[in-house]
Coordinates of C-alpha atoms and ligand atoms in Angstrom, one line a residue:
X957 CA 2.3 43.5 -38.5
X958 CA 3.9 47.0 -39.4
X959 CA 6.5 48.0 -41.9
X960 CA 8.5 49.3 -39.7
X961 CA 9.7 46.1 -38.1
X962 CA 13.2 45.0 -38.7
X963 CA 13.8 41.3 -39.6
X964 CA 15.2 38.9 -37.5
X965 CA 17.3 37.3 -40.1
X966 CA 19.2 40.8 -39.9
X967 CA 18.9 43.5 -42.3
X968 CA 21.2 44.7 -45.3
X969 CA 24.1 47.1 -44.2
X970 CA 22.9 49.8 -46.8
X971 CA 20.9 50.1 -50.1
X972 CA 23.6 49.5 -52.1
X973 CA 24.5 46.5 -50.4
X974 CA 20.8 45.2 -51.4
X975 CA 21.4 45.9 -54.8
X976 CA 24.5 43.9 -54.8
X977 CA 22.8 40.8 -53.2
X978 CA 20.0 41.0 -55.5
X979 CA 21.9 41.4 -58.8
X980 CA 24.1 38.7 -57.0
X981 CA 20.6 36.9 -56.7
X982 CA 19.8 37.3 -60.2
X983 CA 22.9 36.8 -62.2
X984 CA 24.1 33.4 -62.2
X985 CA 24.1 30.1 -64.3
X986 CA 20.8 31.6 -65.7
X987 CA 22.6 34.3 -67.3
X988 CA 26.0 32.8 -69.0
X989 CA 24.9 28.7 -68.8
X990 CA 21.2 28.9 -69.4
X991 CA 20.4 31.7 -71.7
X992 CA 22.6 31.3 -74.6
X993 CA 21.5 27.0 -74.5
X994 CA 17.8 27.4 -74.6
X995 CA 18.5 30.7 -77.3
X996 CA 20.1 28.3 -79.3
X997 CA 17.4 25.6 -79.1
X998 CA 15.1 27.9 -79.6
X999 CA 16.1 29.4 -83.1
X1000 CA 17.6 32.8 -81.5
X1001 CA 16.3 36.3 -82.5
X1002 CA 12.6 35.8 -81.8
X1003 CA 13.6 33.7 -78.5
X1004 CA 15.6 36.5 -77.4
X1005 CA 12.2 39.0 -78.2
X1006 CA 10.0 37.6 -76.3
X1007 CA 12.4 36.9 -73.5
X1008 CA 13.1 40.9 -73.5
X1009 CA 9.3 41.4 -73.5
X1010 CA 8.9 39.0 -70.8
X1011 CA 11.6 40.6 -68.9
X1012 CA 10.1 44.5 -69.2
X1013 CA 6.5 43.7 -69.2
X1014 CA 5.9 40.7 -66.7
X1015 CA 8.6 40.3 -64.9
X1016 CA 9.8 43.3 -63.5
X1017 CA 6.6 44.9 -62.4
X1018 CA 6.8 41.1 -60.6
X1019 CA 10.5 42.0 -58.9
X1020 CA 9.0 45.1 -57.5
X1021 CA 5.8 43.5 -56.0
X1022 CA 7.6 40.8 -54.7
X1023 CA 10.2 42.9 -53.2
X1024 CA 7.7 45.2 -51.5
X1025 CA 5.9 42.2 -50.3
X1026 CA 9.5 41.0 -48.4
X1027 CA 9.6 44.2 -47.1
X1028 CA 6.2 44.6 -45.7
X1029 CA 6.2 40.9 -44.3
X1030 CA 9.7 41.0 -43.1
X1031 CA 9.7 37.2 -42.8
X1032 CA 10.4 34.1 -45.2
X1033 CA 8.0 33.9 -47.5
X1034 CA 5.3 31.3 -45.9
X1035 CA 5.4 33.4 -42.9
X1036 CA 5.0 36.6 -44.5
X1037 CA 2.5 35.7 -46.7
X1038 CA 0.5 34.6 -43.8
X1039 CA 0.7 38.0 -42.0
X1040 CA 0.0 39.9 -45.3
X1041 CA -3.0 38.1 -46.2
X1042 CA -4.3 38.6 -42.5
X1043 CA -3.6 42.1 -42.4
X1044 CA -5.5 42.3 -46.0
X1045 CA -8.2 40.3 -44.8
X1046 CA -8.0 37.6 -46.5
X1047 CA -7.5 33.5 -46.1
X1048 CA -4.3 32.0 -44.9
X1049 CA -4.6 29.5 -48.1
X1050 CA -2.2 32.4 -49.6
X1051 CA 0.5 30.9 -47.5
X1052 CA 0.6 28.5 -49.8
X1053 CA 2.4 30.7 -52.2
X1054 CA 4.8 30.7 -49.5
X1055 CA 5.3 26.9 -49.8
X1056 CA 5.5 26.6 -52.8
X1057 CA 8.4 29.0 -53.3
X1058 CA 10.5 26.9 -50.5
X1059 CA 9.9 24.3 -52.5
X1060 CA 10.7 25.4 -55.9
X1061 CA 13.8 26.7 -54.1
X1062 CA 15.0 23.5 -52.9
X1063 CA 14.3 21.8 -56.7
X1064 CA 16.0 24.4 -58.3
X1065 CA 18.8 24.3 -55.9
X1066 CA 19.3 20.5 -56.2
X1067 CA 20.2 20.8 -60.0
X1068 CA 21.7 24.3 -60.0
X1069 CA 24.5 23.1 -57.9
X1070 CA 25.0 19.9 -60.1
X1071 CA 25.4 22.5 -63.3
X1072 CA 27.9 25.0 -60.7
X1073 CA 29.8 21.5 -60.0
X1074 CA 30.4 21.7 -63.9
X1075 CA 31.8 24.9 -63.9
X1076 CA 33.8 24.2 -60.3
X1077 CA 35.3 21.2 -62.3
X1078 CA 36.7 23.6 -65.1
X1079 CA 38.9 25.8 -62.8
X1080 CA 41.1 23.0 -62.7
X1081 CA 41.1 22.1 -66.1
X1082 CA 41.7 24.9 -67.9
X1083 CA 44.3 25.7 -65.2
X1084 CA 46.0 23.0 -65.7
X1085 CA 46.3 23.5 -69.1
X1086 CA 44.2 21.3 -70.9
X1087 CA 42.9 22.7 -73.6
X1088 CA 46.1 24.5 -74.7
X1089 CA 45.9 21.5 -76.9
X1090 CA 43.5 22.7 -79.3
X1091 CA 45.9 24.9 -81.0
X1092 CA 48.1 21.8 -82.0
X1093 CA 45.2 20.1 -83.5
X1094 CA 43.6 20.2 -87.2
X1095 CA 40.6 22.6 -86.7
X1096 CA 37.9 19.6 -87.6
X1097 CA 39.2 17.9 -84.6
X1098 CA 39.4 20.7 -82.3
X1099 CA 35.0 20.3 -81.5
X1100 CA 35.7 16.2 -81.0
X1101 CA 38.3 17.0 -78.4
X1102 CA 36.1 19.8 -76.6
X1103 CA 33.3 17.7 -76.4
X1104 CA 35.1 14.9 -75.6
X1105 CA 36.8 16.3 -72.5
X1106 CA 33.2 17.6 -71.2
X1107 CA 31.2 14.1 -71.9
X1108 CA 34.9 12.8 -69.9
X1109 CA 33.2 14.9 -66.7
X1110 CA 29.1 14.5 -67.2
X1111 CA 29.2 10.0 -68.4
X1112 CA 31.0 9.9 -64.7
X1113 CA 28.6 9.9 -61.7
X1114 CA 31.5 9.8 -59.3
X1115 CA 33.0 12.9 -60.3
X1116 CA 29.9 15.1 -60.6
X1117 CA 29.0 13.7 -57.2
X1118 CA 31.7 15.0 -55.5
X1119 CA 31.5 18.6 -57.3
X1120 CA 28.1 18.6 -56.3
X1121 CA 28.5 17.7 -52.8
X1122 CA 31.3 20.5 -52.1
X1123 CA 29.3 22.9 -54.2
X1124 CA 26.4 22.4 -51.6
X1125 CA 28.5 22.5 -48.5
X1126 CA 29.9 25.7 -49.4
X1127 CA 26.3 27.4 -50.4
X1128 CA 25.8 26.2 -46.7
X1129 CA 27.9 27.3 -44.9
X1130 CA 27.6 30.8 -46.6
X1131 CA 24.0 30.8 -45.7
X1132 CA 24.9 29.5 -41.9
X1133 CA 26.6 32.3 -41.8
X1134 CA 24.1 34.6 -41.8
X1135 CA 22.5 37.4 -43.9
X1136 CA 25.4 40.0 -44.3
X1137 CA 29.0 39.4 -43.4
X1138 CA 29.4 36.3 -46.5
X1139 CA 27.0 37.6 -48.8
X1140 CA 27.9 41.1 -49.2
X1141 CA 31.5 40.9 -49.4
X1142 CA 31.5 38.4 -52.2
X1143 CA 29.3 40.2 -54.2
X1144 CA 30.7 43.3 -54.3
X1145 CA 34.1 41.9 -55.7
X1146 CA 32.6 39.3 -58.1
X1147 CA 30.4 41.3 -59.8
X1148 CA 32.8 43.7 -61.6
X1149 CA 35.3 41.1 -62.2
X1150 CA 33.0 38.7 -64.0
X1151 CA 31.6 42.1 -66.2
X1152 CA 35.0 42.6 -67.1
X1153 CA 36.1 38.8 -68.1
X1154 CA 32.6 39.0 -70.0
X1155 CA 33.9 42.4 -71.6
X1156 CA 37.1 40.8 -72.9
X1157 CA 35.4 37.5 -74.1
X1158 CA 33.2 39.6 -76.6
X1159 CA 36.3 41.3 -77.7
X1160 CA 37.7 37.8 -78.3
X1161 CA 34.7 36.9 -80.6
X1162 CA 35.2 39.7 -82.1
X1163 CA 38.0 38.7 -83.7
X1164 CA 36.4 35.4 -85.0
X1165 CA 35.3 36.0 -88.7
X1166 CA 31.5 35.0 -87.5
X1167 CA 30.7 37.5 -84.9
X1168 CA 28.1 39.1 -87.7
X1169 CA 26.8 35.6 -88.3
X1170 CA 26.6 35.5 -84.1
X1171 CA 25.0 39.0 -83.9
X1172 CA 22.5 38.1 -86.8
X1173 CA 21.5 34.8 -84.7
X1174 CA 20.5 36.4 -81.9
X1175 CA 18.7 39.9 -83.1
X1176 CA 17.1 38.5 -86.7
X1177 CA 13.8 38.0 -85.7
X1178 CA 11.8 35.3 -87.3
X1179 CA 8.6 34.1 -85.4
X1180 CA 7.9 31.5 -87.9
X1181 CA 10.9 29.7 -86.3
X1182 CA 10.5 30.1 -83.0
X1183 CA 6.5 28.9 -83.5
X1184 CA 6.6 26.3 -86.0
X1185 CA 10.2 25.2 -84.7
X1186 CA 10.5 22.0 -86.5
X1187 CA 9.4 23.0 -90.0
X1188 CA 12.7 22.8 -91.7
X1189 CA 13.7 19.2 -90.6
X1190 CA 10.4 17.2 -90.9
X1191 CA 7.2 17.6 -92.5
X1192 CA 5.3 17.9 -89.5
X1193 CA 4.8 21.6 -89.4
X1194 CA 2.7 22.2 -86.4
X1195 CA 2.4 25.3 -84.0
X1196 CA 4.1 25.6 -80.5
X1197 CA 3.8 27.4 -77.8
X1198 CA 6.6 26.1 -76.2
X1199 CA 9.2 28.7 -77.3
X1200 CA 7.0 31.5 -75.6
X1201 CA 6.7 29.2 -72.5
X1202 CA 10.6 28.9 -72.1
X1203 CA 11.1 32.4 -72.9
X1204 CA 9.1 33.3 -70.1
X1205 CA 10.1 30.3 -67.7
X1206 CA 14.1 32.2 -68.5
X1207 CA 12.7 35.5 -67.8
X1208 CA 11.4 34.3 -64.3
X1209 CA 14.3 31.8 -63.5
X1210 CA 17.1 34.5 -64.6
X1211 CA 15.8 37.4 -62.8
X1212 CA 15.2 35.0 -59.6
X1213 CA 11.0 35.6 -59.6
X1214 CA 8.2 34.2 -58.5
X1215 CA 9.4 31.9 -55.8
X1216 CA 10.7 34.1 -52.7
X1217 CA 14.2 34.4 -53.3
X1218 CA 14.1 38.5 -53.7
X1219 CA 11.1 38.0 -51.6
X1220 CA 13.0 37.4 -48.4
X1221 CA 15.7 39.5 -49.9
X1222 CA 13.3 42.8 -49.8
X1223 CA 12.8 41.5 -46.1
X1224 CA 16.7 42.1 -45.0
X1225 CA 15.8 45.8 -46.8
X1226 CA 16.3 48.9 -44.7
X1227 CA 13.2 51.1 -45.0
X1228 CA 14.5 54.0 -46.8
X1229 CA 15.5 52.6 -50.2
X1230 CA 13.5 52.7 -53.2
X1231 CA 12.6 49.3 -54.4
X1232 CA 12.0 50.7 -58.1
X1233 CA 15.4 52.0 -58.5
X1234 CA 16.6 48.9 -57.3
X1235 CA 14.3 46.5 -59.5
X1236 CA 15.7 48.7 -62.4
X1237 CA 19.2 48.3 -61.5
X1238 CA 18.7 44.4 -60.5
X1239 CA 17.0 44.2 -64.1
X1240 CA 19.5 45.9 -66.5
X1241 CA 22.7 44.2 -64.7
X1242 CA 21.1 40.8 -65.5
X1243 CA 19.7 41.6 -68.9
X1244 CA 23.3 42.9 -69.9
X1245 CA 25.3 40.0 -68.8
X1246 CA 22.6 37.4 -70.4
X1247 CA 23.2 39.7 -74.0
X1248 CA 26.9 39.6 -73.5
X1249 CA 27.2 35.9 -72.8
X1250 CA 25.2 34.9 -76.0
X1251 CA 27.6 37.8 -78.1
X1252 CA 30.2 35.6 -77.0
X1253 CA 29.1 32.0 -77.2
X1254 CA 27.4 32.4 -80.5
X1255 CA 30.0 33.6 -82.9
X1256 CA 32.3 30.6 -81.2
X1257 CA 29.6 28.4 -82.5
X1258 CA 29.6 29.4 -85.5
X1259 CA 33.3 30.2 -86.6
X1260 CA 33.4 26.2 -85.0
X1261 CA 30.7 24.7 -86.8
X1262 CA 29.1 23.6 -84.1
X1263 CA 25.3 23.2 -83.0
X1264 CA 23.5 26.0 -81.3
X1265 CA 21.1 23.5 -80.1
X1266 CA 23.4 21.1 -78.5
X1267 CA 21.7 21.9 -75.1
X1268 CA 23.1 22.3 -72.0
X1269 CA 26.8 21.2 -72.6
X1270 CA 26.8 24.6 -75.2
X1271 CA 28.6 26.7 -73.1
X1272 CA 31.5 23.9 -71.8
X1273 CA 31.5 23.1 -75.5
X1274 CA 32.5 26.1 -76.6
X1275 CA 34.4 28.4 -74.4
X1276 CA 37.0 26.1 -73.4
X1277 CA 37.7 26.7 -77.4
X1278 CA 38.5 30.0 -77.3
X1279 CA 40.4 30.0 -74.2
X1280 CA 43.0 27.2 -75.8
X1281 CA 43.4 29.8 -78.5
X1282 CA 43.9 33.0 -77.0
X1283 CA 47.1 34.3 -75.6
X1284 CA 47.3 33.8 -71.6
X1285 CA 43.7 31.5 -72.3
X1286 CA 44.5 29.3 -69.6
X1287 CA 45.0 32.3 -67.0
X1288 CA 41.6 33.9 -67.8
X1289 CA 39.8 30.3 -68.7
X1290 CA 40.2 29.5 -64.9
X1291 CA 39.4 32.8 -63.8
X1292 CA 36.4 33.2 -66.1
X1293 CA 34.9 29.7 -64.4
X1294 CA 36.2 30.9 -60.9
X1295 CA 34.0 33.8 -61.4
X1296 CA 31.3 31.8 -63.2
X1297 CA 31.2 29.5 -59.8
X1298 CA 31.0 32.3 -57.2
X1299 CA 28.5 34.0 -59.7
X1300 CA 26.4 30.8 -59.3
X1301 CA 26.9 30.4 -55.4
X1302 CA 25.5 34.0 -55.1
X1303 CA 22.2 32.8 -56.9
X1304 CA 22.2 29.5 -54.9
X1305 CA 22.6 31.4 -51.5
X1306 CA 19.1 33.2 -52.0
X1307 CA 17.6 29.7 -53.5
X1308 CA 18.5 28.1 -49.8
X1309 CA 17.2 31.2 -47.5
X1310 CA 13.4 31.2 -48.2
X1311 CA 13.7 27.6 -46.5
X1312 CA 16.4 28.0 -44.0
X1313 CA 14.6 31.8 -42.5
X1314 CA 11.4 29.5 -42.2
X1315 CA 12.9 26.8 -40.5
X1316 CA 14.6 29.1 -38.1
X1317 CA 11.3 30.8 -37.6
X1318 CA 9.6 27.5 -36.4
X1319 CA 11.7 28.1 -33.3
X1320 CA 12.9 24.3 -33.6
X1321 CA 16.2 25.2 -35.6
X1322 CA 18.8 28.0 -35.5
X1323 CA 20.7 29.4 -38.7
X1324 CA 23.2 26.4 -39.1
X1325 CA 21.0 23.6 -38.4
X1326 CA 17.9 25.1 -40.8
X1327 CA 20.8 25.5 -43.9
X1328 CA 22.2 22.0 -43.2
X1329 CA 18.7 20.4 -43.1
X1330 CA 17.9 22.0 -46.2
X1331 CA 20.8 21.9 -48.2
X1332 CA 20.9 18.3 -47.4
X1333 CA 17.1 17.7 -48.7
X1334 CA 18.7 19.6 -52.0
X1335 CA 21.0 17.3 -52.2
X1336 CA 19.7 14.2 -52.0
X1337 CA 17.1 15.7 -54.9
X1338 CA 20.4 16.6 -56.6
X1339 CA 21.8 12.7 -57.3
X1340 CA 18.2 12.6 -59.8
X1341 CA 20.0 15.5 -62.4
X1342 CA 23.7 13.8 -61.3
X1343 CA 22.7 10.2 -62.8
X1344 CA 20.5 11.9 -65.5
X1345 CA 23.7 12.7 -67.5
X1346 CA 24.9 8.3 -67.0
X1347 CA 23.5 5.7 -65.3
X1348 CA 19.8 7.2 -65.5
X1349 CA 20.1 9.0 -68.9
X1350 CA 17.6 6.6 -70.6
X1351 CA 15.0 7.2 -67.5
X1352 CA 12.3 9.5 -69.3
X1353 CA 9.1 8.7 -66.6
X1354 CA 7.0 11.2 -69.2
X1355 CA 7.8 10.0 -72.6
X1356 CA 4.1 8.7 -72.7
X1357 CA 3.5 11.9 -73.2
X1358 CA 4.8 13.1 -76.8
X1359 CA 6.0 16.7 -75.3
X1360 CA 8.1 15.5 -73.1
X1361 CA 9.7 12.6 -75.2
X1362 CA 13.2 12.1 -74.2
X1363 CA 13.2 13.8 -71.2
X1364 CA 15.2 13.1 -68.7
X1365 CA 14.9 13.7 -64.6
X1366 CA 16.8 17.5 -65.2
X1367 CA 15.2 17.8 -67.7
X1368 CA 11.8 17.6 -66.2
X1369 CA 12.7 19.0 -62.8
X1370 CA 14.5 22.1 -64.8
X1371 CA 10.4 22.2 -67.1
X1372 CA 8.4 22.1 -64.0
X1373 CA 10.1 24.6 -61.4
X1374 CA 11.4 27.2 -64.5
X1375 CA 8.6 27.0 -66.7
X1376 CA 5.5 26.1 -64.3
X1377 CA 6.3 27.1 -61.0
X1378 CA 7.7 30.2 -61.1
X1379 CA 5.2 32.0 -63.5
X1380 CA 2.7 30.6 -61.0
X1381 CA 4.0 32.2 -58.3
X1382 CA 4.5 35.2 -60.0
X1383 CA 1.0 34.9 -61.3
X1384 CA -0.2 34.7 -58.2
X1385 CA 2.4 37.3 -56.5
X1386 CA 0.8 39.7 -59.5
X1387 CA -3.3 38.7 -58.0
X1388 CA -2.6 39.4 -54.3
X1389 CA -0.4 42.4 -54.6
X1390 CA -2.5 44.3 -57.5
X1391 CA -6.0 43.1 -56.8
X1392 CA -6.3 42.6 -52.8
X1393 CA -3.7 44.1 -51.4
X1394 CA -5.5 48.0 -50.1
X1395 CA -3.9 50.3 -52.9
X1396 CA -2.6 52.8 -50.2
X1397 CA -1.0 50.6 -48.3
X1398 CA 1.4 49.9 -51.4
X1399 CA 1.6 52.6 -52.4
X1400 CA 3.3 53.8 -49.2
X1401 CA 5.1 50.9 -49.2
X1402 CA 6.3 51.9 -52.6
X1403 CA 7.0 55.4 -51.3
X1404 CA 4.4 56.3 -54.0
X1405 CA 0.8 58.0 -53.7
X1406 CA -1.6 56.3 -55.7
X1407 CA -2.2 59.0 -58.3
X1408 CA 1.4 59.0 -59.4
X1409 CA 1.4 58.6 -62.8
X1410 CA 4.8 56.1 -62.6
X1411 CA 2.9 54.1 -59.7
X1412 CA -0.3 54.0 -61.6
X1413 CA 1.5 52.2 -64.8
X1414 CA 3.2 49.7 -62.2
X1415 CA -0.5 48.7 -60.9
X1416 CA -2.2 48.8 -64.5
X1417 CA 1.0 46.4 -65.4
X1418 CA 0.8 44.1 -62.6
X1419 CA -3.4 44.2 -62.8
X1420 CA -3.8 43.4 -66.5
X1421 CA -0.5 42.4 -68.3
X1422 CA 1.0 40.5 -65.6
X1423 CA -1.6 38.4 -65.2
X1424 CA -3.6 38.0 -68.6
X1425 CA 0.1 37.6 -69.8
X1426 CA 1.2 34.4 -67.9
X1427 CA -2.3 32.8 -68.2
X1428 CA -2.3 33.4 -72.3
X1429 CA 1.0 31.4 -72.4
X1430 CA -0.1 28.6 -70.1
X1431 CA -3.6 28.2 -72.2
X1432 CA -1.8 28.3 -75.2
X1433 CA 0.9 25.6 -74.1
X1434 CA -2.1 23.3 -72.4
X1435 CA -4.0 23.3 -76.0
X1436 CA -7.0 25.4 -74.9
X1437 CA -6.1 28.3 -77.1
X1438 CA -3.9 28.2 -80.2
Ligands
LIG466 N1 18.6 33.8 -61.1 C1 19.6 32.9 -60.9 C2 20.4 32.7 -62.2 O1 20.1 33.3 -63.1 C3 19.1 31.6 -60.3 C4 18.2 31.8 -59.1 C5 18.5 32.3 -57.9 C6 16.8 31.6 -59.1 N2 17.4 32.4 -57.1 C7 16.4 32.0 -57.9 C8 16.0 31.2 -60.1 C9 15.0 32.0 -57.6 C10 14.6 31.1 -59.8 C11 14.1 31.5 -58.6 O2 21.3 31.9 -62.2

């Protein structure tokens, strides 16, 4: 195995055009559904700390490893974590890494394209018109009607069915299609346009009188909230690390980590490109939108009256708001959740590769049949979050266990693959690069030598913090440490 094979998957036109697929990668539902929902649940400034922490400390010495890994490999990830650990010596049990990542993939992908079906949905409605009403309505009934319209979509198993299914089908056939000629195009216009929509949504809540009250929310830190979370409601006042874990579990899932997405991204890379530029670039374009989505969603909440822990119908529960207020709303509603859709196929395209490139590689498949196959198996896993919004809403197979009370099939297929999978992969990602891996070798890689003071700092990160900082939050969430 050398680094200067190309893959057979095809290879990025250009460096740029990687950083486009990556931040395409990386931004996504994560960024403008996810991240303000779990912020709100999770009491806001501190939430939004540790995620930043997460993000600078863990994860992005992660991105780079992972990326370099892609490119050394040049293969999906089971295959080339196989020929890394044979050219390092060591067993092929590290393919298993590999594995797990197509896996996490294909469970992330089955309830990521549900949620994109939400957003597909709302082109249509806020084109149509819809929730122009709100301005003809007394403001205490303007949050019933919202909600209302968006329990309308989710209580119907029909509906989200059939977003769902043409979500998938199009997340196929953009990945049949092979590694540049869809991808790259799409990104490069989306991008910019959903930044600027983004841009003139904050101005919008800038005009509401509780952008302050929004801002505070999200930048007053207060630990005691975010670790003794339920101290205010009940007299149970007991510590819990399950703010860190989500903060973390975002951090991974937002920046695309620990499963292989960016992993057989960095494969498709050209040689010459430097993967820490890059990872910097990847990093601050999805930190920014995440920031800007909350600096918009918040001071809605607020100036509403409505919950910021309402879960993950916060952002359909209060955008649609603003957009039947403002001037031309309708226009830019649709366009803000056209942009919000192909935001989220971008993500979902590099959730589907790590399985199709090692289907193909078994020799038994080519492109189209490998992204059918597993789009379909994604699917299929996909009806489990469809009927956990109806007709399976009460199934909670865990509530035996009091943490995970009330917990629907999303909601525990969203817990495991965000919040355990992926810090396990990166955990591991972290071990093999920093601690087996032969230093040079990376270093070159990196187009680094191993006394550089910036490379030395990536290493000591991925060595020590990396590591010692996933396992602290898993300990700590398990019980053995407190
Ligand atoms: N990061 C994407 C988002 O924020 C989702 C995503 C794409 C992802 N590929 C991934 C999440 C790999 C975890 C792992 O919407």
């Amino acid at each position: 195995m050398s680094s200067q094979n190309t893959s057979i998957h095809g290879e990025w036109s250009s460096r740029l055009a990687f950083i486009f697929a990556a931040t395409g990668s990386a931004v996504g539902l994560g960024n403008i559904w996810k991240f303000p929902y779990i912020t709100g649940e999770n009491g806001g400034g501190a939430f939004v700390i540790v995620y930043l922490i997460c993000v600078f400390m863990i994860c992005m010495p992660v991105m780079m490893a992972e990326i370099m890994l892609g490119r050394r490999g040049r293969h999906s990830p089971v295959n080339t974590m196989r020929a890394l650990a044979q050219e390092t010596g060591r067993s092929r049990g590290w393919q298993v890494l590999g594995w797990m990542g197509v896996l996490a993939g294909l469970l992330i992908l089955s309830y990521y394209s549900v949620i994109a079906g939400w957003a597909l949905a709302y082109i249509p409605r806020l084109a149509s018109g819809l929730f122009t009403t709100v301005n003809t309505l007394p403001p205490e009934e303007v949050n019933q009607f919202v909600s209302l319209k968006f329990s309308d979509l989710i209580t119907d198993p029909i509906q989200l069915l059939g977003w769902h299914s043409i979500f998938i089908i199009a997340t196929i056939l953009m990945v049949a299609g092979g590694v540049q000629k869809g991808l790259e195009r799409a990104v490069q216009v989306m991008m910019p346009a959903l930044f600027i929509v983004l841009l003139i949504l904050v101005f919008y809540a800038m005009t509401t009188d509780k952008f302050m009250t929004g801002l505070h929310f999200m930048f007053d830190v207060n630990f005691k909230q975010l670790f003794y979370p339920h101290c205010e409601t009940t007299t149970n006042c007991q510590f819990s690390g399950q703010g860190v874990l989500s903060a973390m579990g975002q951090a991974f899932f937002s920046l695309s980590l620990g499963m292989g997405s960016i992993m057989v991204y960095g494969a498709y890379l050209p040689r010459h490109a430097s993967i820490a530029q890059t990872t910097a670039v990847v990093v601050l374009a999805d930190t920014v939108v995440a920031i800007l989505a909350g600096l918009v969603i918040f001071p809605i909440v607020f100036s509403h009256g409505l919950a910021p822990a309402q879960g993950p119908g916060l952002v359909f529960n209060t955008l649609p708001i603003a957009f039947g207020q403002m001037p031309a709303g309708s226009l830019f509603g649709a366009l803000f959740f056209l942009l919000l859709t192909l935001a989220a196929a971008t993500s979902a395209i590099s959730l589907l590769e790590p399985a199709t490139a090692w289907l193909v590689e078994t020799g038994k498949f080519n492109r189209p049949w490998a992204a059918i196959t597993c789009g379909l198996v994604s699917w299929l896993i996909g009806l489990a979050t469809v009927f956990s919004f109806n007709i399976w809403r009460e199934v909670t197979p865990l509530a035996m266990f009091a943490k995970f009370e009330g917990k629907t099939l999303f909601d525990l297929l969203d817990f495991l693959t965000a919040n355990v999978m992926l810090p396990l992969g990166g955990f591991f990602i972290a071990i093999f690069v920093a601690w087996l891996m032969n230093n040079q070798k990376v270093a070159e890689e990196l187009d680094a030598a191993t006394q550089d003071r910036s490379y030395r700092f990536w290493r000591f990160l991925l060595r020590y913090v990396t590591p010692v900082g996933i396992g602290l939050v898993f300990l700590n969430v398990i019980g053995v440490i407190s």
